[in-house]
Short mmCIF file of C-alpha atoms and ligand atoms in Angstrom, two decimals:
data_model
loop_
_atom_site.label_atom_id
_atom_site.label_comp_id
_atom_site.label_asym_id
_atom_site.label_seq_id
_atom_site.Cartn_x
_atom_site.Cartn_y
_atom_site.Cartn_z
CA UNK A 1 -16.03 -33.23 26.56
CA UNK A 2 -15.81 -36.61 28.20
CA UNK A 3 -12.79 -37.49 26.18
CA UNK A 4 -11.12 -34.13 27.19
CA UNK A 5 -12.00 -34.77 30.78
CA UNK A 6 -10.09 -38.03 30.64
CA UNK A 7 -6.98 -35.95 29.68
CA UNK A 8 -7.25 -34.02 32.83
CA UNK A 9 -7.18 -37.45 34.77
CA UNK A 10 -3.95 -38.34 33.00
CA UNK A 11 -5.20 -40.02 29.79
CA UNK A 12 -3.74 -39.18 26.39
CA UNK A 13 -5.12 -36.53 24.40
CA UNK A 14 -7.99 -37.12 22.00
CA UNK A 15 -8.16 -36.17 18.32
CA UNK A 16 -11.10 -35.16 16.05
CA UNK A 17 -11.61 -35.96 12.42
CA UNK A 18 -13.75 -33.67 10.47
CA UNK A 19 -14.98 -35.05 7.19
CA UNK A 20 -16.87 -33.41 4.36
CA UNK A 21 -17.65 -35.26 1.09
CA UNK A 22 -16.40 -33.58 -2.01
CA UNK A 23 -18.93 -32.14 -4.45
CA UNK A 24 -21.73 -34.11 -2.74
CA UNK A 25 -24.12 -31.44 -3.70
CA UNK A 26 -23.64 -32.29 -7.34
CA UNK A 27 -24.10 -36.05 -6.61
CA UNK A 28 -27.34 -35.26 -4.82
CA UNK A 29 -28.77 -32.96 -7.39
CA UNK A 30 -27.61 -35.15 -10.20
CA UNK A 31 -28.95 -38.59 -8.90
CA UNK A 32 -31.86 -37.34 -6.92
CA UNK A 33 -32.25 -36.91 -2.96
CA UNK A 34 -33.37 -40.45 -2.37
CA UNK A 35 -30.16 -41.86 -3.92
CA UNK A 36 -28.13 -39.18 -2.09
CA UNK A 37 -29.72 -40.36 1.16
CA UNK A 38 -28.82 -44.04 0.46
CA UNK A 39 -25.32 -43.03 -0.46
CA UNK A 40 -24.88 -41.14 2.87
CA UNK A 41 -25.87 -44.30 4.72
CA UNK A 42 -23.42 -46.34 2.86
CA UNK A 43 -20.72 -43.68 3.42
CA UNK A 44 -21.46 -43.93 7.18
CA UNK A 45 -21.12 -47.64 7.13
CA UNK A 46 -17.81 -47.47 5.45
CA UNK A 47 -16.62 -44.76 7.92
CA UNK A 48 -17.62 -46.96 10.86
CA UNK A 49 -15.78 -49.90 9.40
CA UNK A 50 -12.58 -47.92 9.21
CA UNK A 51 -12.63 -46.87 12.92
CA UNK A 52 -11.29 -48.50 16.16
CA UNK A 53 -13.43 -49.93 18.73
CA UNK A 54 -14.37 -47.32 21.29
CA UNK A 55 -14.01 -44.30 18.97
CA UNK A 56 -17.14 -42.22 18.17
CA UNK A 57 -18.68 -41.44 14.74
CA UNK A 58 -21.24 -38.82 14.27
CA UNK A 59 -23.01 -37.21 11.38
CA UNK A 60 -22.80 -33.46 11.86
CA UNK A 61 -25.44 -32.61 9.23
CA UNK A 62 -25.55 -32.86 5.50
CA UNK A 63 -22.57 -34.51 4.13
CA UNK A 64 -20.45 -33.76 7.12
CA UNK A 65 -19.16 -36.41 9.64
CA UNK A 66 -16.87 -36.29 12.66
CA UNK A 67 -14.82 -38.90 14.54
CA UNK A 68 -13.54 -38.73 18.03
CA UNK A 69 -10.26 -40.69 18.19
CA UNK A 70 -9.97 -41.41 21.93
CA UNK A 71 -6.43 -41.17 23.40
CA UNK A 72 -4.68 -40.44 20.13
CA UNK A 73 -1.85 -38.63 21.84
CA UNK A 74 -0.60 -37.10 18.56
CA UNK A 75 -1.79 -36.73 15.04
CA UNK A 76 -0.33 -40.11 13.95
CA UNK A 77 -3.14 -42.44 14.93
CA UNK A 78 -5.76 -39.98 13.70
CA UNK A 79 -4.01 -39.52 10.26
CA UNK A 80 -3.83 -43.29 10.01
CA UNK A 81 -7.51 -43.65 10.53
CA UNK A 82 -8.25 -40.70 8.28
CA UNK A 83 -6.24 -42.26 5.50
CA UNK A 84 -7.95 -45.75 6.08
CA UNK A 85 -11.31 -44.06 5.87
CA UNK A 86 -10.40 -42.18 2.75
CA UNK A 87 -9.16 -45.31 1.09
CA UNK A 88 -12.53 -47.18 1.92
CA UNK A 89 -14.47 -44.25 0.42
CA UNK A 90 -12.25 -44.41 -2.63
CA UNK A 91 -13.87 -47.67 -3.72
CA UNK A 92 -16.79 -46.87 -6.05
CA UNK A 93 -20.31 -46.94 -4.92
CA UNK A 94 -23.06 -48.67 -7.01
CA UNK A 95 -26.08 -46.68 -8.00
CA UNK A 96 -28.65 -48.00 -10.63
CA UNK A 97 -26.00 -50.35 -12.19
CA UNK A 98 -23.48 -47.41 -12.50
CA UNK A 99 -20.41 -46.62 -10.48
CA UNK A 100 -20.45 -43.48 -8.38
CA UNK A 101 -17.37 -42.06 -6.94
CA UNK A 102 -17.51 -40.15 -3.53
CA UNK A 103 -14.43 -38.60 -2.12
CA UNK A 104 -13.86 -36.73 1.09
CA UNK A 105 -11.71 -33.92 2.50
CA UNK A 106 -10.62 -34.63 6.03
CA UNK A 107 -9.38 -32.29 8.77
CA UNK A 108 -7.49 -33.64 11.80
CA UNK A 109 -7.05 -31.77 15.13
CA UNK A 110 -5.53 -33.08 18.25
CA UNK A 111 -6.38 -31.65 21.73
CA UNK A 112 -3.40 -29.56 22.81
CA UNK A 113 -4.13 -28.98 26.48
CA UNK A 114 -6.46 -30.44 28.95
CA UNK A 115 -8.41 -27.25 29.19
CA UNK A 116 -9.34 -27.34 25.46
CA UNK A 117 -12.96 -26.97 24.92
CA UNK A 118 -14.79 -29.47 22.71
CA UNK A 119 -16.20 -26.70 20.58
CA UNK A 120 -12.78 -25.21 19.77
CA UNK A 121 -11.36 -28.58 18.86
CA UNK A 122 -14.25 -29.24 16.42
CA UNK A 123 -13.68 -25.76 14.93
CA UNK A 124 -9.96 -26.54 14.54
CA UNK A 125 -10.73 -29.84 12.77
CA UNK A 126 -13.24 -28.06 10.52
CA UNK A 127 -10.67 -25.31 9.61
CA UNK A 128 -8.24 -28.18 8.73
CA UNK A 129 -10.95 -29.87 6.62
CA UNK A 130 -11.47 -26.54 4.69
CA UNK A 131 -7.86 -26.41 4.22
CA UNK A 132 -7.93 -29.95 2.58
CA UNK A 133 -10.72 -28.55 0.40
CA UNK A 134 -8.61 -25.67 -0.89
CA UNK A 135 -5.60 -27.74 -1.44
CA UNK A 136 -7.39 -29.94 -3.97
CA UNK A 137 -9.92 -32.08 -2.05
CA UNK A 138 -9.80 -35.79 -1.45
CA UNK A 139 -7.04 -35.37 1.08
CA UNK A 140 -6.17 -35.17 4.82
CA UNK A 141 -4.92 -32.02 6.52
CA UNK A 142 -3.71 -31.57 10.07
CA UNK A 143 -4.82 -28.39 12.00
CA UNK A 144 -2.22 -25.64 12.25
CA UNK A 145 -3.00 -22.32 14.01
CA UNK A 146 -2.87 -20.26 10.67
CA UNK A 147 -5.82 -22.10 9.50
CA UNK A 148 -7.87 -20.43 12.16
CA UNK A 149 -7.08 -17.01 10.61
CA UNK A 150 -8.04 -18.43 7.15
CA UNK A 151 -11.32 -19.63 8.70
CA UNK A 152 -12.03 -16.21 9.98
CA UNK A 153 -11.12 -14.57 6.67
CA UNK A 154 -13.49 -17.04 4.81
CA UNK A 155 -16.43 -16.09 7.08
CA UNK A 156 -15.82 -12.29 6.55
CA UNK A 157 -15.41 -12.83 2.71
CA UNK A 158 -18.58 -14.83 2.64
CA UNK A 159 -20.48 -12.01 4.34
CA UNK A 160 -19.01 -9.34 2.12
CA UNK A 161 -19.74 -11.33 -1.12
CA UNK A 162 -23.37 -10.99 -0.39
CA UNK A 163 -23.05 -7.23 -1.16
CA UNK A 164 -20.30 -7.36 -3.70
CA UNK A 165 -22.57 -7.51 -6.85
CA UNK A 166 -24.85 -4.63 -5.87
CA UNK A 167 -21.94 -2.48 -4.74
CA UNK A 168 -20.27 -2.76 -8.04
CA UNK A 169 -17.15 -4.57 -6.80
CA UNK A 170 -17.36 -7.49 -9.42
CA UNK A 171 -15.96 -7.04 -12.98
CA UNK A 172 -15.26 -9.42 -15.79
CA UNK A 173 -11.74 -9.68 -17.54
CA UNK A 174 -11.19 -11.40 -20.80
CA UNK A 175 -8.08 -13.61 -21.43
CA UNK A 176 -7.27 -14.03 -24.99
CA UNK A 177 -7.51 -17.45 -26.68
CA UNK A 178 -5.03 -17.85 -29.56
CA UNK A 179 -4.13 -20.10 -32.34
CA UNK A 180 -0.87 -21.70 -31.61
CA UNK A 181 0.57 -22.08 -35.17
CA UNK A 182 0.63 -18.40 -35.87
CA UNK A 183 -0.52 -16.58 -32.70
CA UNK A 184 -3.63 -14.66 -33.48
CA UNK A 185 -6.34 -13.82 -30.97
CA UNK A 186 -9.56 -15.89 -31.70
CA UNK A 187 -11.55 -14.89 -28.82
CA UNK A 188 -11.44 -14.98 -25.01
CA UNK A 189 -12.45 -16.50 -21.78
CA UNK A 190 -14.40 -14.27 -19.38
CA UNK A 191 -12.96 -14.36 -15.87
CA UNK A 192 -14.69 -12.97 -12.89
CA UNK A 193 -12.77 -10.35 -10.83
CA UNK A 194 -13.63 -9.09 -7.35
CA UNK A 195 -12.00 -5.92 -5.86
CA UNK A 196 -12.83 -5.84 -2.24
CA UNK A 197 -13.04 -2.39 -0.81
CA UNK A 198 -10.47 -2.94 1.97
CA UNK A 199 -8.75 -6.34 0.98
CA UNK A 200 -8.04 -5.38 -2.63
CA UNK A 201 -8.22 -8.04 -5.23
CA UNK A 202 -9.44 -11.38 -4.12
CA UNK A 203 -8.70 -14.33 -6.40
CA UNK A 204 -11.44 -16.43 -7.89
CA UNK A 205 -10.13 -19.79 -6.46
CA UNK A 206 -10.66 -18.13 -3.05
CA UNK A 207 -14.19 -16.55 -3.59
CA UNK A 208 -15.85 -18.75 -6.22
CA UNK A 209 -16.11 -21.81 -3.72
CA UNK A 210 -17.67 -19.38 -1.20
CA UNK A 211 -20.14 -18.20 -3.81
CA UNK A 212 -20.89 -21.84 -4.68
CA UNK A 213 -21.38 -22.73 -1.03
CA UNK A 214 -23.86 -19.96 -0.33
CA UNK A 215 -25.60 -20.25 -3.71
CA UNK A 216 -24.64 -16.80 -4.59
CA UNK A 217 -22.91 -18.15 -7.60
CA UNK A 218 -26.37 -18.36 -9.28
CA UNK A 219 -27.08 -14.55 -9.42
CA UNK A 220 -23.43 -13.83 -9.82
CA UNK A 221 -23.03 -16.38 -12.68
CA UNK A 222 -26.05 -14.75 -14.41
CA UNK A 223 -24.66 -11.29 -14.21
CA UNK A 224 -21.27 -12.56 -15.65
CA UNK A 225 -23.20 -14.18 -18.53
CA UNK A 226 -25.18 -10.92 -19.17
CA UNK A 227 -22.09 -8.73 -18.96
CA UNK A 228 -19.76 -10.85 -21.12
CA UNK A 229 -22.29 -11.49 -23.80
CA UNK A 230 -23.06 -7.84 -24.16
CA UNK A 231 -19.24 -7.23 -24.27
CA UNK A 232 -18.58 -9.77 -26.88
CA UNK A 233 -21.57 -8.67 -29.02
CA UNK A 234 -19.80 -5.27 -29.29
CA UNK A 235 -16.39 -6.82 -30.33
CA UNK A 236 -15.48 -5.86 -33.93
CA UNK A 237 -16.18 -8.65 -36.46
CA UNK A 238 -13.52 -8.58 -39.12
CA UNK A 239 -12.53 -12.06 -40.22
CA UNK A 240 -13.87 -14.92 -38.01
CA UNK A 241 -16.25 -13.75 -35.54
CA UNK A 242 -14.76 -14.01 -32.01
CA UNK A 243 -15.81 -16.80 -29.55
CA UNK A 244 -16.61 -16.05 -25.89
CA UNK A 245 -16.04 -18.60 -23.24
CA UNK A 246 -18.01 -18.29 -19.88
CA UNK A 247 -17.35 -20.56 -16.90
CA UNK A 248 -20.39 -22.20 -15.29
CA UNK A 249 -20.55 -23.74 -11.98
CA UNK A 250 -22.39 -26.94 -11.23
CA UNK A 251 -24.91 -25.11 -9.13
CA UNK A 252 -25.83 -22.89 -11.95
CA UNK A 253 -26.15 -25.69 -14.49
CA UNK A 254 -28.58 -27.59 -12.06
CA UNK A 255 -30.89 -24.51 -11.71
CA UNK A 256 -34.09 -25.24 -13.49
CA UNK A 257 -33.96 -21.73 -15.03
CA UNK A 258 -30.43 -21.94 -16.34
CA UNK A 259 -31.17 -22.72 -19.98
CA UNK A 260 -33.72 -19.85 -20.10
CA UNK A 261 -31.30 -17.40 -18.65
CA UNK A 262 -28.63 -18.31 -21.20
CA UNK A 263 -31.21 -17.83 -24.00
CA UNK A 264 -32.21 -14.48 -22.41
CA UNK A 265 -28.61 -13.22 -22.33
CA UNK A 266 -28.08 -14.13 -25.87
CA UNK A 267 -31.29 -12.37 -26.91
CA UNK A 268 -30.53 -9.27 -25.01
CA UNK A 269 -27.03 -8.91 -26.16
CA UNK A 270 -27.53 -9.93 -29.70
CA UNK A 271 -24.56 -12.31 -29.50
CA UNK A 272 -25.26 -15.34 -31.84
CA UNK A 273 -25.34 -18.52 -29.90
CA UNK A 274 -22.52 -20.22 -31.94
CA UNK A 275 -20.18 -17.59 -30.57
CA UNK A 276 -20.79 -18.67 -26.95
CA UNK A 277 -18.89 -21.56 -25.26
CA UNK A 278 -19.89 -22.64 -21.80
CA UNK A 279 -17.07 -24.18 -19.74
CA UNK A 280 -18.06 -26.97 -17.44
CA UNK A 281 -16.03 -28.90 -14.85
CA UNK A 282 -15.87 -32.68 -15.07
CA UNK A 283 -17.39 -33.11 -11.65
CA UNK A 284 -20.72 -32.06 -13.20
CA UNK A 285 -20.77 -35.07 -15.34
CA UNK A 286 -20.34 -37.77 -12.86
CA UNK A 287 -22.47 -40.78 -13.36
CA UNK A 288 -24.04 -39.26 -16.53
CA UNK A 289 -26.81 -37.78 -14.30
CA UNK A 290 -29.89 -37.55 -16.38
CA UNK A 291 -30.90 -33.94 -15.52
CA UNK A 292 -27.44 -32.82 -16.54
CA UNK A 293 -27.54 -34.63 -19.84
CA UNK A 294 -31.03 -33.16 -20.57
CA UNK A 295 -29.69 -29.61 -19.81
CA UNK A 296 -26.67 -30.04 -21.99
CA UNK A 297 -28.85 -31.30 -24.80
CA UNK A 298 -31.06 -28.16 -24.51
CA UNK A 299 -28.05 -25.77 -24.49
CA UNK A 300 -26.76 -27.46 -27.68
CA UNK A 301 -30.19 -26.97 -29.17
CA UNK A 302 -29.78 -23.27 -28.60
CA UNK A 303 -26.54 -23.50 -30.65
CA UNK A 304 -24.22 -22.94 -27.74
CA UNK A 305 -20.88 -24.88 -27.62
CA UNK A 306 -19.79 -26.89 -24.47
CA UNK A 307 -16.34 -27.27 -23.23
CA UNK A 308 -14.94 -29.40 -20.35
CA UNK A 309 -12.69 -27.22 -18.25
CA UNK A 310 -9.56 -28.33 -16.38
CA UNK A 311 -9.77 -31.73 -18.12
CA UNK A 312 -7.90 -34.39 -16.23
CA UNK A 313 -8.13 -32.98 -12.74
CA UNK A 314 -11.54 -34.38 -11.85
CA UNK A 315 -12.38 -37.96 -10.90
CA UNK A 316 -15.10 -38.78 -13.40
CA UNK A 317 -14.76 -41.70 -15.75
CA UNK A 318 -14.15 -41.00 -19.36
CA UNK A 319 -17.29 -42.56 -20.53
CA UNK A 320 -19.16 -39.20 -20.49
CA UNK A 321 -16.86 -37.92 -23.28
CA UNK A 322 -18.55 -40.20 -25.85
CA UNK A 323 -22.01 -39.96 -24.56
CA UNK A 324 -22.36 -36.09 -24.01
CA UNK A 325 -22.35 -33.33 -26.58
CA UNK A 326 -18.92 -31.86 -25.74
CA UNK A 327 -17.21 -29.76 -28.45
CA UNK A 328 -14.16 -28.55 -26.70
CA UNK A 329 -11.72 -30.10 -24.17
CA UNK A 330 -9.52 -27.78 -22.07
CA UNK A 331 -6.36 -29.44 -21.18
CA UNK A 332 -5.52 -28.49 -17.68
CA UNK A 333 -2.61 -26.21 -16.95
CA UNK A 334 -1.04 -29.03 -14.78
CA UNK A 335 -0.47 -31.05 -17.87
CA UNK A 336 0.94 -28.15 -19.63
CA UNK A 337 3.40 -27.48 -16.77
CA UNK A 338 4.26 -31.16 -16.77
CA UNK A 339 5.47 -30.93 -20.38
CA UNK A 340 8.91 -30.16 -18.78
CA UNK A 341 8.97 -33.58 -17.14
CA UNK A 342 9.95 -36.96 -18.62
CA UNK A 343 6.45 -38.34 -19.12
CA UNK A 344 4.62 -35.07 -19.43
CA UNK A 345 4.63 -34.89 -23.18
CA UNK A 346 3.23 -38.53 -23.51
CA UNK A 347 0.44 -37.72 -21.23
CA UNK A 348 -0.64 -34.57 -23.05
CA UNK A 349 -0.31 -36.43 -26.37
CA UNK A 350 -2.57 -39.14 -25.16
CA UNK A 351 -5.21 -36.57 -24.00
CA UNK A 352 -4.93 -34.79 -27.35
CA UNK A 353 -5.34 -38.03 -29.40
CA UNK A 354 -8.33 -39.04 -27.25
CA UNK A 355 -10.02 -35.65 -27.95
CA UNK A 356 -9.21 -35.63 -31.60
CA UNK A 357 -10.53 -39.16 -32.20
CA UNK A 358 -13.73 -38.17 -30.60
CA UNK A 359 -13.99 -35.14 -32.79
CA UNK A 360 -13.50 -32.83 -29.80
CA UNK A 361 -11.20 -29.77 -30.04
CA UNK A 362 -8.34 -29.75 -27.53
CA UNK A 363 -7.48 -26.33 -26.09
CA UNK A 364 -4.35 -26.02 -23.91
CA UNK A 365 -4.55 -23.93 -20.67
CA UNK A 366 -1.76 -22.07 -18.84
CA UNK A 367 0.87 -21.81 -21.45
CA UNK A 368 3.64 -19.85 -19.77
CA UNK A 369 6.88 -20.63 -21.79
CA UNK A 370 7.94 -20.75 -25.43
CA UNK A 371 9.10 -24.32 -24.85
CA UNK A 372 5.64 -25.32 -23.75
CA UNK A 373 4.28 -23.61 -26.72
CA UNK A 374 6.71 -25.45 -29.09
CA UNK A 375 5.80 -28.82 -27.50
CA UNK A 376 2.06 -28.17 -27.88
CA UNK A 377 2.52 -27.27 -31.38
CA UNK A 378 4.48 -30.42 -32.12
CA UNK A 379 1.57 -32.46 -30.61
CA UNK A 380 -0.74 -30.68 -32.95
CA UNK A 381 -2.72 -28.70 -30.34
CA UNK A 382 -4.39 -26.00 -32.47
CA UNK A 383 -5.59 -23.50 -29.77
CA UNK A 384 -4.45 -22.34 -26.37
CA UNK A 385 -4.22 -19.53 -23.79
CA UNK A 386 -1.77 -18.54 -21.15
CA UNK A 387 0.37 -15.76 -19.60
CA UNK A 388 2.77 -16.37 -22.50
CA UNK A 389 0.30 -14.63 -24.74
CA UNK A 390 -1.63 -12.53 -22.28
CA UNK A 391 -3.27 -12.18 -19.00
CA UNK A 392 -6.94 -11.28 -18.88
CA UNK A 393 -7.62 -7.69 -20.24
CA UNK A 394 -10.61 -5.27 -20.38
CA UNK A 395 -13.34 -5.84 -22.88
CA UNK A 396 -12.25 -2.97 -24.90
CA UNK A 397 -8.69 -4.08 -24.85
CA UNK A 398 -9.80 -7.60 -26.04
CA UNK A 399 -11.73 -5.95 -28.94
CA UNK A 400 -8.52 -4.41 -30.16
CA UNK A 401 -6.46 -7.59 -30.00
CA UNK A 402 -8.95 -9.72 -31.91
CA UNK A 403 -7.39 -11.18 -35.11
CA UNK A 404 -4.07 -9.95 -34.27
CA UNK A 405 -1.01 -11.47 -32.47
CA UNK A 406 -1.18 -10.88 -28.69
CA UNK A 407 1.45 -8.25 -27.90
CA UNK A 408 4.27 -8.25 -27.53
CA UNK A 409 5.08 -10.98 -29.90
CA UNK A 410 8.74 -10.63 -30.92
CA UNK A 411 9.68 -13.29 -28.49
CA UNK A 412 8.36 -15.94 -30.86
CA UNK A 413 10.17 -14.70 -33.95
CA UNK A 414 13.38 -16.40 -32.86
CA UNK A 415 13.54 -20.16 -33.23
CA UNK A 416 12.39 -22.02 -30.14
CA UNK A 417 14.93 -24.19 -28.43
CA UNK A 418 14.65 -26.05 -25.11
CA UNK A 419 15.96 -23.71 -22.39
CA UNK A 420 17.56 -26.28 -20.24
CA UNK A 421 19.40 -29.36 -21.49
CA UNK A 422 17.52 -31.73 -19.07
CA UNK A 423 14.32 -30.74 -20.51
CA UNK A 424 12.55 -33.86 -21.92
CA UNK A 425 10.85 -31.73 -24.59
CA UNK A 426 12.92 -32.90 -27.48
CA UNK A 427 12.48 -30.56 -30.45
CA UNK A 428 13.29 -31.28 -34.01
CA UNK A 429 16.02 -28.92 -35.22
CA UNK A 430 13.70 -26.45 -36.81
CA UNK A 431 10.94 -26.64 -34.39
CA UNK A 432 9.54 -23.16 -34.80
CA UNK A 433 6.53 -24.91 -36.48
P1 C2E B 1 -10.35 -21.61 -15.38
O1 C2E B 1 -11.73 -21.52 -15.94
O2 C2E B 1 -9.55 -22.78 -15.57
O3 C2E B 1 -9.51 -20.25 -15.79
C1 C2E B 1 -8.29 -20.14 -16.14
C2 C2E B 1 -7.59 -19.69 -14.92
O4 C2E B 1 -6.04 -19.75 -15.19
C3 C2E B 1 -7.68 -18.18 -14.70
O5 C2E B 1 -7.53 -17.84 -13.31
C4 C2E B 1 -6.53 -17.47 -15.43
O6 C2E B 1 -6.15 -16.27 -14.94
C5 C2E B 1 -5.41 -18.56 -15.11
N1 C2E B 1 -4.32 -18.67 -16.13
C6 C2E B 1 -4.43 -18.37 -17.38
N2 C2E B 1 -3.33 -18.49 -18.02
C7 C2E B 1 -2.37 -18.82 -17.12
C8 C2E B 1 -1.02 -19.25 -17.05
O7 C2E B 1 -0.31 -19.14 -18.14
N3 C2E B 1 -0.44 -19.50 -15.86
C9 C2E B 1 -1.12 -19.56 -14.72
N4 C2E B 1 -0.53 -19.81 -13.53
N5 C2E B 1 -2.48 -19.34 -14.67
C10 C2E B 1 -3.15 -18.95 -15.83
P2 C2E B 1 -8.63 -17.01 -12.50
O8 C2E B 1 -9.02 -15.95 -13.15
O9 C2E B 1 -7.98 -16.84 -11.12
O10 C2E B 1 -9.76 -18.08 -12.26
C11 C2E B 1 -9.65 -19.29 -11.56
C12 C2E B 1 -10.91 -20.10 -11.85
O11 C2E B 1 -12.05 -19.52 -11.30
C13 C2E B 1 -11.16 -20.45 -13.24
O12 C2E B 1 -10.44 -21.32 -13.75
C14 C2E B 1 -12.68 -20.83 -13.05
O13 C2E B 1 -12.78 -22.18 -12.64
C15 C2E B 1 -13.17 -19.96 -11.89
N6 C2E B 1 -13.95 -18.81 -12.31
C16 C2E B 1 -13.44 -17.59 -12.98
N7 C2E B 1 -14.40 -16.81 -13.34
C17 C2E B 1 -15.49 -17.58 -13.16
C18 C2E B 1 -16.98 -17.28 -13.31
O14 C2E B 1 -17.30 -16.24 -13.89
N8 C2E B 1 -17.91 -18.18 -12.96
C19 C2E B 1 -17.40 -19.38 -12.45
N9 C2E B 1 -18.36 -20.25 -12.15
N10 C2E B 1 -16.19 -19.71 -12.20
C20 C2E B 1 -15.25 -18.80 -12.57
MG1 MG B 2 -12.50 -21.89 -17.59
MG1 MG B 3 -9.51 -24.19 -16.81
#
C-alpha cells in the first residue's frame, strides 16, 4: 500500500512478483520436512541476492514468495528481476551430498492505476503465476486480464471437484496401446474423464493439478485404480493377456497406504499383478528419495510393472534410470512431434537406445501421423499409442479391440512416404516396415 501511495504522489508504478516453487511438495515429502525447511531458507537467500536495493521480499507461506519491485514503471524491470531470480534458482542445491533441483513459476503484475488496491495487485500476480504453472512451470508470465477469469474458473472447478466422485461425474476411458510393426492392440492406458454438469467435459490437464493441490487425487486415484482393474479383469483373454496402465500422481505414491491399496484393487478385481503397469512422472524420482525407492521396490514385489511417463519433460537427472526398478519408458509426445524437425529423429533415437541399453522398454506417446509411425518403426520402437490408432474408448469397446488392429486400419496398408519434401524423416524406399 505504501508503494502504491507513492504512485499517487507522482512516483512510477510498482510491480509485484509472485513466485511458487515447482513440485516442492514432492521435494518436501521425498527428502523430509527438515531438509525442505533448509531448502526454503536457501531459496529465500538466493531470491534476496537477485533483487535490487530497496525492494521487498516476503514469504507468503509454504513455498510461495512475493517481491515488491518499487517504481518499476512497466513490466520490463520486473521481468528482468524475475528472470535473474529464476536463473539463480536454476543452480542445483546440495542435500546430503546430492544435487537437488528447485524451479519456480513466477507471475508478474504491474500496478495499472494509482487507485489499485494492494490485494488486487497480489491476486493478479498470483493469477499470472498460476498461468506460468499451466504453461509448463519454471517460467515467468505477465498478468493479463483474461487470467483473472481463469483464476475464477479454477476456484469454481476446485469446489465442484470435491463432489464430482460422489455425484458420478467421473469415468475412466481406455486408450489402446499397440504394437507398431503390425498394429495390434496389446492393452490400454486408463485416462480419467470428468463430465461437469454445466461446463461439460473438463480436460485432465486442467483438473488433475487441482485434484493434486487439494489432495483429492488420493481418493480419486484410488477409485481410478479400482475401476480400471475391474474393467481390465473382465477383458477377454485370447492370446497375450492385455496390460493395463494407470497413471499415478506423486501425492498418491507418497501416501503410506498406497501399496496396500494397489494390492487391494488387484485382489478385489482378480487382475494378475503382472498385467498392471503404474505410470509415474519423472518429478517423483528427484534426488532418488529413499521413501520413493522403498515404495517402488514394494510395488515391484507385488509383481506390478513401473513406467516413467512423459519421459524427457521433467528436470530430474538420468541417474535414477539405472538405480530404480523401471520397466517401461514412455517417450513424451513432444519428441514424437519433433520427429518432423531436423534433429528430432536423432533425439528420439538417443532416448530409445538409452532405454534399450538399460533393458527398459520404450513406448512412444502421441503418434498422430503415418510419417511419425514409420520413423518410430525405423528406430526400432516396438510399442506406442496415439490418435493415429485410436483415442480413448470405453472399457467394453477396448475389450473388443484387443488382439486386433485398431480400426480403421486401411490407411497403413499403403506404403508410407514422407508427406512433405522438407521433412527430415528420411525413409528408405520400401519403408513400410
Ligand atoms: P498421459 O499419462 O501422458 O496421457 C496421455 C495423454 O495424451 C492423454 O491425455 C491422451 O488423450 C493424450 N493423447 C494420446 N494420444 C495422443 C495424440 O496422438 N495426440 C495428442 N495430442 N494427445 C494424445 P488426457 O486424457 O487429457 O490426460 C492428460 C494427462 O492427465 C495424462 O497424461 C496424465 O498425466 C493425467 N491423467 C489422466 N488420467 C489420470 C489419472 O487417472 N490419474 C492421474 N494421476 N493422472 C491422470
Ligand atoms: Mg500416462
Ligand atoms: Mg504421457
